[in-house]
Structures are given as C-alpha cells and as structure tokens.
PDB file of C-alpha atoms and ligand atoms in Angstrom:
ATOM      1  CA  UNK A 291       0.000   0.000   0.000  1.00  0.00           C
ATOM      2  CA  UNK A 292       1.455   3.382  -0.958  1.00  0.00           C
ATOM      3  CA  UNK A 293      -0.096   4.905   2.192  1.00  0.00           C
ATOM      4  CA  UNK A 294       2.287   2.974   4.390  1.00  0.00           C
ATOM      5  CA  UNK A 295       5.094   5.338   3.455  1.00  0.00           C
ATOM      6  CA  UNK A 296       3.082   8.452   4.232  1.00  0.00           C
ATOM      7  CA  UNK A 297       3.656  10.007   7.645  1.00  0.00           C
ATOM      8  CA  UNK A 298       0.021  11.121   7.587  1.00  0.00           C
ATOM      9  CA  UNK A 299      -2.317   8.186   7.357  1.00  0.00           C
ATOM     10  CA  UNK A 300      -5.872   9.088   6.347  1.00  0.00           C
ATOM     11  CA  UNK A 301      -7.156   6.345   8.644  1.00  0.00           C
ATOM     12  CA  UNK A 302      -6.081   8.684  11.444  1.00  0.00           C
ATOM     13  CA  UNK A 303      -9.214  10.728  12.265  1.00  0.00           C
ATOM     14  CA  UNK A 304      -7.051  13.817  12.898  1.00  0.00           C
ATOM     15  CA  UNK A 305      -5.629  13.797   9.384  1.00  0.00           C
ATOM     16  CA  UNK A 306      -7.479  15.739   6.712  1.00  0.00           C
ATOM     17  CA  UNK A 307      -6.865  15.387   3.003  1.00  0.00           C
ATOM     18  CA  UNK A 308      -6.964  18.885   1.476  1.00  0.00           C
ATOM     19  CA  UNK A 309      -7.015  17.837  -2.178  1.00  0.00           C
ATOM     20  CA  UNK A 310     -10.804  18.216  -2.237  1.00  0.00           C
ATOM     21  CA  UNK A 311     -10.331  21.869  -1.342  1.00  0.00           C
ATOM     22  CA  UNK A 312      -8.287  22.689  -4.438  1.00  0.00           C
ATOM     23  CA  UNK A 313      -5.233  24.923  -4.554  1.00  0.00           C
ATOM     24  CA  UNK A 314      -6.713  28.072  -6.056  1.00  0.00           C
ATOM     25  CA  UNK A 315      -6.469  30.840  -3.391  1.00  0.00           C
ATOM     26  CA  UNK A 316      -9.900  31.805  -2.148  1.00  0.00           C
ATOM     27  CA  UNK A 317     -11.414  28.345  -2.227  1.00  0.00           C
ATOM     28  CA  UNK A 318     -12.787  27.247   1.107  1.00  0.00           C
ATOM     29  CA  UNK A 319     -14.554  24.340   2.717  1.00  0.00           C
ATOM     30  CA  UNK A 320     -16.315  23.809   6.042  1.00  0.00           C
ATOM     31  CA  UNK A 321     -15.121  20.902   8.067  1.00  0.00           C
ATOM     32  CA  UNK A 322     -16.910  19.450  11.074  1.00  0.00           C
ATOM     33  CA  UNK A 323     -15.519  16.395  12.740  1.00  0.00           C
ATOM     34  CA  UNK A 324     -14.955  14.813  16.087  1.00  0.00           C
ATOM     35  CA  UNK A 325     -11.710  13.087  16.871  1.00  0.00           C
ATOM     36  CA  UNK A 326     -10.665  10.989  19.856  1.00  0.00           C
ATOM     37  CA  UNK A 327      -8.243  11.982  22.588  1.00  0.00           C
ATOM     38  CA  UNK A 328      -5.539   9.337  22.473  1.00  0.00           C
ATOM     39  CA  UNK A 329      -3.361  10.625  25.284  1.00  0.00           C
ATOM     40  CA  UNK A 330      -4.855  12.476  28.228  1.00  0.00           C
ATOM     41  CA  UNK A 331      -4.416  16.228  27.922  1.00  0.00           C
ATOM     42  CA  UNK A 332      -3.619  18.426  30.901  1.00  0.00           C
ATOM     43  CA  UNK A 333      -2.821  17.524  34.473  1.00  0.00           C
ATOM     44  CA  UNK A 334      -4.521  14.287  35.580  1.00  0.00           C
ATOM     45  CA  UNK A 335      -6.423  14.720  38.848  1.00  0.00           C
ATOM     46  CA  UNK A 336      -6.315  18.517  38.570  1.00  0.00           C
ATOM     47  CA  UNK A 337      -7.870  19.298  35.205  1.00  0.00           C
ATOM     48  CA  UNK A 338      -7.668  17.234  32.051  1.00  0.00           C
ATOM     49  CA  UNK A 339      -9.384  16.238  28.850  1.00  0.00           C
ATOM     50  CA  UNK A 340      -9.599  12.491  29.503  1.00  0.00           C
ATOM     51  CA  UNK A 341      -8.255   9.852  27.170  1.00  0.00           C
ATOM     52  CA  UNK A 342     -11.012   8.306  25.072  1.00  0.00           C
ATOM     53  CA  UNK A 343     -13.199  11.416  25.045  1.00  0.00           C
ATOM     54  CA  UNK A 344     -13.995  13.212  21.794  1.00  0.00           C
ATOM     55  CA  UNK A 345     -12.925  16.678  20.683  1.00  0.00           C
ATOM     56  CA  UNK A 346     -15.417  18.473  18.454  1.00  0.00           C
ATOM     57  CA  UNK A 347     -13.918  20.511  15.637  1.00  0.00           C
ATOM     58  CA  UNK A 348     -15.793  23.145  13.665  1.00  0.00           C
ATOM     59  CA  UNK A 349     -13.374  24.481  11.074  1.00  0.00           C
ATOM     60  CA  UNK A 350     -13.006  26.416   7.876  1.00  0.00           C
ATOM     61  CA  UNK A 351     -10.268  25.363   5.476  1.00  0.00           C
ATOM     62  CA  UNK A 352      -9.164  28.095   3.080  1.00  0.00           C
ATOM     63  CA  UNK A 353      -6.784  27.810   0.216  1.00  0.00           C
ATOM     64  CA  UNK A 354      -4.280  30.678   0.393  1.00  0.00           C
ATOM     65  CA  UNK A 355      -1.154  31.447  -1.604  1.00  0.00           C
ATOM     66  CA  UNK A 356       1.148  29.969   1.022  1.00  0.00           C
ATOM     67  CA  UNK A 357      -0.850  26.884   1.801  1.00  0.00           C
ATOM     68  CA  UNK A 358      -4.022  25.988   3.662  1.00  0.00           C
ATOM     69  CA  UNK A 359      -5.317  28.237   6.417  1.00  0.00           C
ATOM     70  CA  UNK A 360      -7.348  26.512   9.118  1.00  0.00           C
ATOM     71  CA  UNK A 361      -9.593  28.607  11.362  1.00  0.00           C
ATOM     72  CA  UNK A 362     -12.420  27.667  13.691  1.00  0.00           C
ATOM     73  CA  UNK A 363     -13.049  26.179  17.103  1.00  0.00           C
ATOM     74  CA  UNK A 364     -12.343  23.018  19.017  1.00  0.00           C
ATOM     75  CA  UNK A 365     -14.274  22.025  22.114  1.00  0.00           C
ATOM     76  CA  UNK A 366     -13.814  19.274  24.663  1.00  0.00           C
ATOM     77  CA  UNK A 367     -15.099  18.086  28.018  1.00  0.00           C
ATOM     78  CA  UNK A 368     -12.832  18.335  31.006  1.00  0.00           C
ATOM     79  CA  UNK A 369     -12.722  16.500  34.306  1.00  0.00           C
ATOM     80  CA  UNK A 370     -10.827  17.525  37.376  1.00  0.00           C
ATOM     81  CA  UNK A 371     -10.942  18.573  40.972  1.00  0.00           C
ATOM     82  CA  UNK A 372     -11.873  21.901  42.516  1.00  0.00           C
ATOM     83  CA  UNK A 373      -8.621  23.328  43.820  1.00  0.00           C
ATOM     84  CA  UNK A 374     -10.373  24.778  46.905  1.00  0.00           C
ATOM     85  CA  UNK A 375     -12.862  22.137  48.063  1.00  0.00           C
ATOM     86  CA  UNK A 376     -11.463  19.118  46.165  1.00  0.00           C
ATOM     87  CA  UNK A 377     -14.892  18.156  44.804  1.00  0.00           C
ATOM     88  CA  UNK A 378     -14.820  16.426  41.416  1.00  0.00           C
ATOM     89  CA  UNK A 379     -15.777  18.842  38.666  1.00  0.00           C
ATOM     90  CA  UNK A 380     -16.633  18.533  35.014  1.00  0.00           C
ATOM     91  CA  UNK A 381     -16.652  21.288  32.458  1.00  0.00           C
ATOM     92  CA  UNK A 382     -16.103  22.309  28.890  1.00  0.00           C
ATOM     93  CA  UNK A 383     -13.266  24.094  27.214  1.00  0.00           C
ATOM     94  CA  UNK A 384     -13.442  25.763  23.825  1.00  0.00           C
ATOM     95  CA  UNK A 385     -10.590  27.284  21.866  1.00  0.00           C
ATOM     96  CA  UNK A 386     -10.208  29.319  18.699  1.00  0.00           C
ATOM     97  CA  UNK A 387      -7.793  27.992  16.146  1.00  0.00           C
ATOM     98  CA  UNK A 388      -5.882  29.810  13.433  1.00  0.00           C
ATOM     99  CA  UNK A 389      -3.141  27.815  11.782  1.00  0.00           C
ATOM    100  CA  UNK A 390      -1.427  28.026   8.441  1.00  0.00           C
ATOM    101  CA  UNK A 391      -0.291  24.757   6.936  1.00  0.00           C
ATOM    102  CA  UNK A 392       2.363  25.790   4.447  1.00  0.00           C
ATOM    103  CA  UNK A 393       3.002  24.181   1.081  1.00  0.00           C
ATOM    104  CA  UNK A 394       6.404  22.494   1.024  1.00  0.00           C
ATOM    105  CA  UNK A 395       7.693  24.884  -1.659  1.00  0.00           C
ATOM    106  CA  UNK A 396       6.138  28.101  -0.301  1.00  0.00           C
ATOM    107  CA  UNK A 397       8.158  31.152   0.788  1.00  0.00           C
ATOM    108  CA  UNK A 398       6.709  30.746   4.288  1.00  0.00           C
ATOM    109  CA  UNK A 399       8.406  27.388   4.338  1.00  0.00           C
ATOM    110  CA  UNK A 400      11.686  28.894   3.139  1.00  0.00           C
ATOM    111  CA  UNK A 401      11.759  31.778   5.623  1.00  0.00           C
ATOM    112  CA  UNK A 402      10.687  30.124   8.868  1.00  0.00           C
ATOM    113  CA  UNK A 403      12.294  27.668  11.207  1.00  0.00           C
ATOM    114  CA  UNK A 404      11.381  24.041  10.898  1.00  0.00           C
ATOM    115  CA  UNK A 405       9.214  23.950  14.044  1.00  0.00           C
ATOM    116  CA  UNK A 406       7.500  27.303  13.659  1.00  0.00           C
ATOM    117  CA  UNK A 407       5.077  26.378  10.948  1.00  0.00           C
ATOM    118  CA  UNK A 408       2.826  23.434  10.236  1.00  0.00           C
ATOM    119  CA  UNK A 409       3.170  21.735   6.897  1.00  0.00           C
ATOM    120  CA  UNK A 410       1.095  19.988   4.344  1.00  0.00           C
ATOM    121  CA  UNK A 411       2.468  16.532   3.761  1.00  0.00           C
ATOM    122  CA  UNK A 412       1.202  14.804   0.641  1.00  0.00           C
ATOM    123  CA  UNK A 413      -1.613  17.390   0.595  1.00  0.00           C
ATOM    124  CA  UNK A 414      -2.641  16.272   4.062  1.00  0.00           C
ATOM    125  CA  UNK A 415      -2.726  18.122   7.347  1.00  0.00           C
ATOM    126  CA  UNK A 416      -2.536  16.755  10.867  1.00  0.00           C
ATOM    127  CA  UNK A 417      -4.811  18.695  13.207  1.00  0.00           C
ATOM    128  CA  UNK A 418      -3.902  16.831  16.384  1.00  0.00           C
ATOM    129  CA  UNK A 419      -0.716  18.704  17.446  1.00  0.00           C
ATOM    130  CA  UNK A 420      -2.208  22.190  17.026  1.00  0.00           C
ATOM    131  CA  UNK A 421      -5.452  21.276  18.803  1.00  0.00           C
ATOM    132  CA  UNK A 422      -3.613  19.587  21.674  1.00  0.00           C
ATOM    133  CA  UNK A 423      -1.241  22.524  22.169  1.00  0.00           C
ATOM    134  CA  UNK A 424      -4.041  25.096  22.142  1.00  0.00           C
ATOM    135  CA  UNK A 425      -6.305  23.077  24.468  1.00  0.00           C
ATOM    136  CA  UNK A 426      -3.603  22.528  27.070  1.00  0.00           C
ATOM    137  CA  UNK A 427      -2.968  26.271  27.208  1.00  0.00           C
ATOM    138  CA  UNK A 428      -6.690  26.971  27.579  1.00  0.00           C
ATOM    139  CA  UNK A 429      -7.216  24.722  30.612  1.00  0.00           C
ATOM    140  CA  UNK A 430      -7.693  26.691  33.839  1.00  0.00           C
ATOM    141  CA  UNK A 431      -4.616  26.862  36.068  1.00  0.00           C
ATOM    142  CA  UNK A 432      -6.784  26.823  39.175  1.00  0.00           C
ATOM    143  CA  UNK A 433      -9.975  24.910  38.405  1.00  0.00           C
ATOM    144  CA  UNK A 434     -12.924  25.735  40.684  1.00  0.00           C
ATOM    145  CA  UNK A 435     -16.365  24.150  41.188  1.00  0.00           C
ATOM    146  CA  UNK A 436     -17.701  27.718  41.260  1.00  0.00           C
ATOM    147  CA  UNK A 437     -16.100  31.153  41.303  1.00  0.00           C
ATOM    148  CA  UNK A 438     -17.186  31.725  44.915  1.00  0.00           C
ATOM    149  CA  UNK A 439     -16.281  28.287  46.259  1.00  0.00           C
ATOM    150  CA  UNK A 440     -15.401  28.828  49.927  1.00  0.00           C
ATOM    151  CA  UNK A 441     -13.102  25.813  50.093  1.00  0.00           C
ATOM    152  CA  UNK A 442     -12.281  23.868  53.235  1.00  0.00           C
ATOM    153  CA  UNK A 443     -11.912  24.737  56.904  1.00  0.00           C
ATOM    154  CA  UNK A 444      -8.151  24.680  57.445  1.00  0.00           C
ATOM    155  CA  UNK A 445      -8.616  23.262  60.968  1.00  0.00           C
ATOM    156  CA  UNK A 446     -10.817  20.222  60.314  1.00  0.00           C
ATOM    157  CA  UNK A 447     -10.871  19.927  56.518  1.00  0.00           C
ATOM    158  CA  UNK A 448     -14.679  20.181  56.439  1.00  0.00           C
ATOM    159  CA  UNK A 449     -16.269  21.869  53.442  1.00  0.00           C
ATOM    160  CA  UNK A 450     -17.426  25.366  54.396  1.00  0.00           C
ATOM    161  CA  UNK A 451     -20.530  24.810  52.277  1.00  0.00           C
ATOM    162  CA  UNK A 452     -21.469  21.831  54.486  1.00  0.00           C
ATOM    163  CA  UNK A 453     -20.457  23.274  57.861  1.00  0.00           C
ATOM    164  CA  UNK A 454     -22.875  25.014  60.207  1.00  0.00           C
ATOM    165  CA  UNK A 455     -22.935  28.820  60.131  1.00  0.00           C
ATOM    166  CA  UNK A 456     -20.460  30.174  62.634  1.00  0.00           C
ATOM    167  CA  UNK A 457     -18.323  27.038  62.431  1.00  0.00           C
ATOM    168  CA  UNK A 458     -14.993  27.611  64.094  1.00  0.00           C
ATOM    169  CA  UNK A 459     -12.284  26.118  66.230  1.00  0.00           C
ATOM    170  CA  UNK A 460     -11.713  28.372  69.177  1.00  0.00           C
ATOM    171  CA  UNK A 461      -9.012  27.129  71.410  1.00  0.00           C
ATOM    172  CA  UNK A 462     -10.765  26.016  74.589  1.00  0.00           C
ATOM    173  CA  UNK A 463      -9.135  25.961  77.983  1.00  0.00           C
ATOM    174  CA  UNK A 464      -8.692  22.252  78.821  1.00  0.00           C
ATOM    175  CA  UNK A 465     -10.538  22.815  82.128  1.00  0.00           C
ATOM    176  CA  UNK A 466     -13.670  23.788  80.163  1.00  0.00           C
ATOM    177  CA  UNK A 467     -13.311  21.123  77.498  1.00  0.00           C
ATOM    178  CA  UNK A 468     -14.974  18.432  79.615  1.00  0.00           C
ATOM    179  CA  UNK A 469     -17.959  20.704  80.252  1.00  0.00           C
ATOM    180  CA  UNK A 470     -18.341  21.512  76.569  1.00  0.00           C
ATOM    181  CA  UNK A 471     -18.295  17.803  75.778  1.00  0.00           C
ATOM    182  CA  UNK A 472     -21.131  17.240  78.274  1.00  0.00           C
ATOM    183  CA  UNK A 473     -23.157  19.951  76.508  1.00  0.00           C
ATOM    184  CA  UNK A 474     -22.525  18.230  73.173  1.00  0.00           C
ATOM    185  CA  UNK A 475     -23.944  14.989  74.609  1.00  0.00           C
ATOM    186  CA  UNK A 476     -27.145  16.740  75.751  1.00  0.00           C
ATOM    187  CA  UNK A 477     -30.318  15.575  74.003  1.00  0.00           C
ATOM    188  CA  UNK A 478     -31.535  17.561  71.042  1.00  0.00           C
ATOM    189  CA  UNK A 479     -33.484  20.615  72.135  1.00  0.00           C
ATOM    190  CA  UNK A 480     -30.926  21.685  74.672  1.00  0.00           C
ATOM    191  CA  UNK A 481     -30.993  22.250  78.423  1.00  0.00           C
ATOM    192  CA  UNK A 482     -34.560  23.690  78.414  1.00  0.00           C
ATOM    193  CA  UNK A 483     -36.016  20.238  77.954  1.00  0.00           C
ATOM    194  CA  UNK A 484     -34.241  18.509  80.791  1.00  0.00           C
ATOM    195  CA  UNK A 485     -36.241  15.589  82.193  1.00  0.00           C
TER     196      UNK A 485
HETATM  197 ZN1   ZN B 656     -15.074  23.976  45.228  1.00  0.00          ZN
HETATM  198 ZN1   ZN B 657     -13.453  23.247  60.937  1.00  0.00          ZN
END
C-alpha cells in the first residue's frame, strides 16, 4: 500500500486530506468532525481532557497562496478537581484555532524555522498537534467548582458549604473542654427540655 510510506495516514481521524479543497487561493470548505483523545491532555487529577473522550472541531479550510489556512473552534469536556474544596468537577473548554499549513515549496516554508510552521504533507494536514497545544494552554490553572467556592476549613478539613454557620475552632481551655463535651452529649433541644 502506498499509504504505508506516508507520515500522515488518512485512517487517522485527525488527518485531513486537502485535495478536495483545491489549490486556487480563495477556495474554502467547512469541516466538522470529532476526533478521539488518544493521550490524556492536561494535568490528571487537577484538570484534564480524559483519554477516550472526543474533541469536536468546527473548522473552515481556506486555500491561500502559502498553503491551507485553518480557522475555527475546538471544544472538549474536562474532568478535574476543585482546587479549593477538592470536589470532582466537570466542564467544557473551547478554543479558537488559526493555523497556516504551508506548502512544502512556499516562501513561508523557506523563511521560517522548521518547528515554527505546520506543513502539508502529501496534501494532508494533521490537526492533532495544534489542537492539543491550544487546548492545554486553555485549561484553567486553578480549576474551581464555582467562582465563589469557599473551600475547606483549614482546621478540620470540612467543606465550608457543608459546615454550620459560625463554624470555628476556638481554642478552649482544657478545664472547660470536659464541660463543653457534656453539653454536646445533651439531648436535642438543649438544656430547656431537661427531664
Ligand atoms: Zn469547590
Ligand atoms: Zn473546621
């Protein structure tokens, strides 16, 4: 099979054949596809796009003098942990993409460093590296379950959202501690309902 020699295999869902687009500048084509995450993206346990999930791509491919310009959006689901209260959280991340894939013989190719520009290889483009790079940068550094998450009590580790109003840990004189404990054991309703 001639494809075996190609670094960009069209069986790879991230690889797009641009021949359909044509090379005349100005030609364009919409491209919607979803492609699988093959290696987890982000920081596992903190915030990540999990392996096996799908990334939705909504793109416009345009033929330009230098190559093929790809613009559009990519969106993915994220899983992680709130960095204040440690609750598991899920969310979505969406990024804007703008990437030029240069023709091998173009002047862009001749005037830029090897790694600075994406290339067409056999008229094909590989969307995976650019989407991965952009998504990783778009993940929140400090993921939160909500903007106003109060986090945890530093003394007992309880979630502020679950703790009683006025929750606190005043340092109690050991001589009073026993008395306080006896109050805590009192039946519900308090001392007014003593038998
Ligand atoms: Zn939280
Ligand atoms: Zn506490």
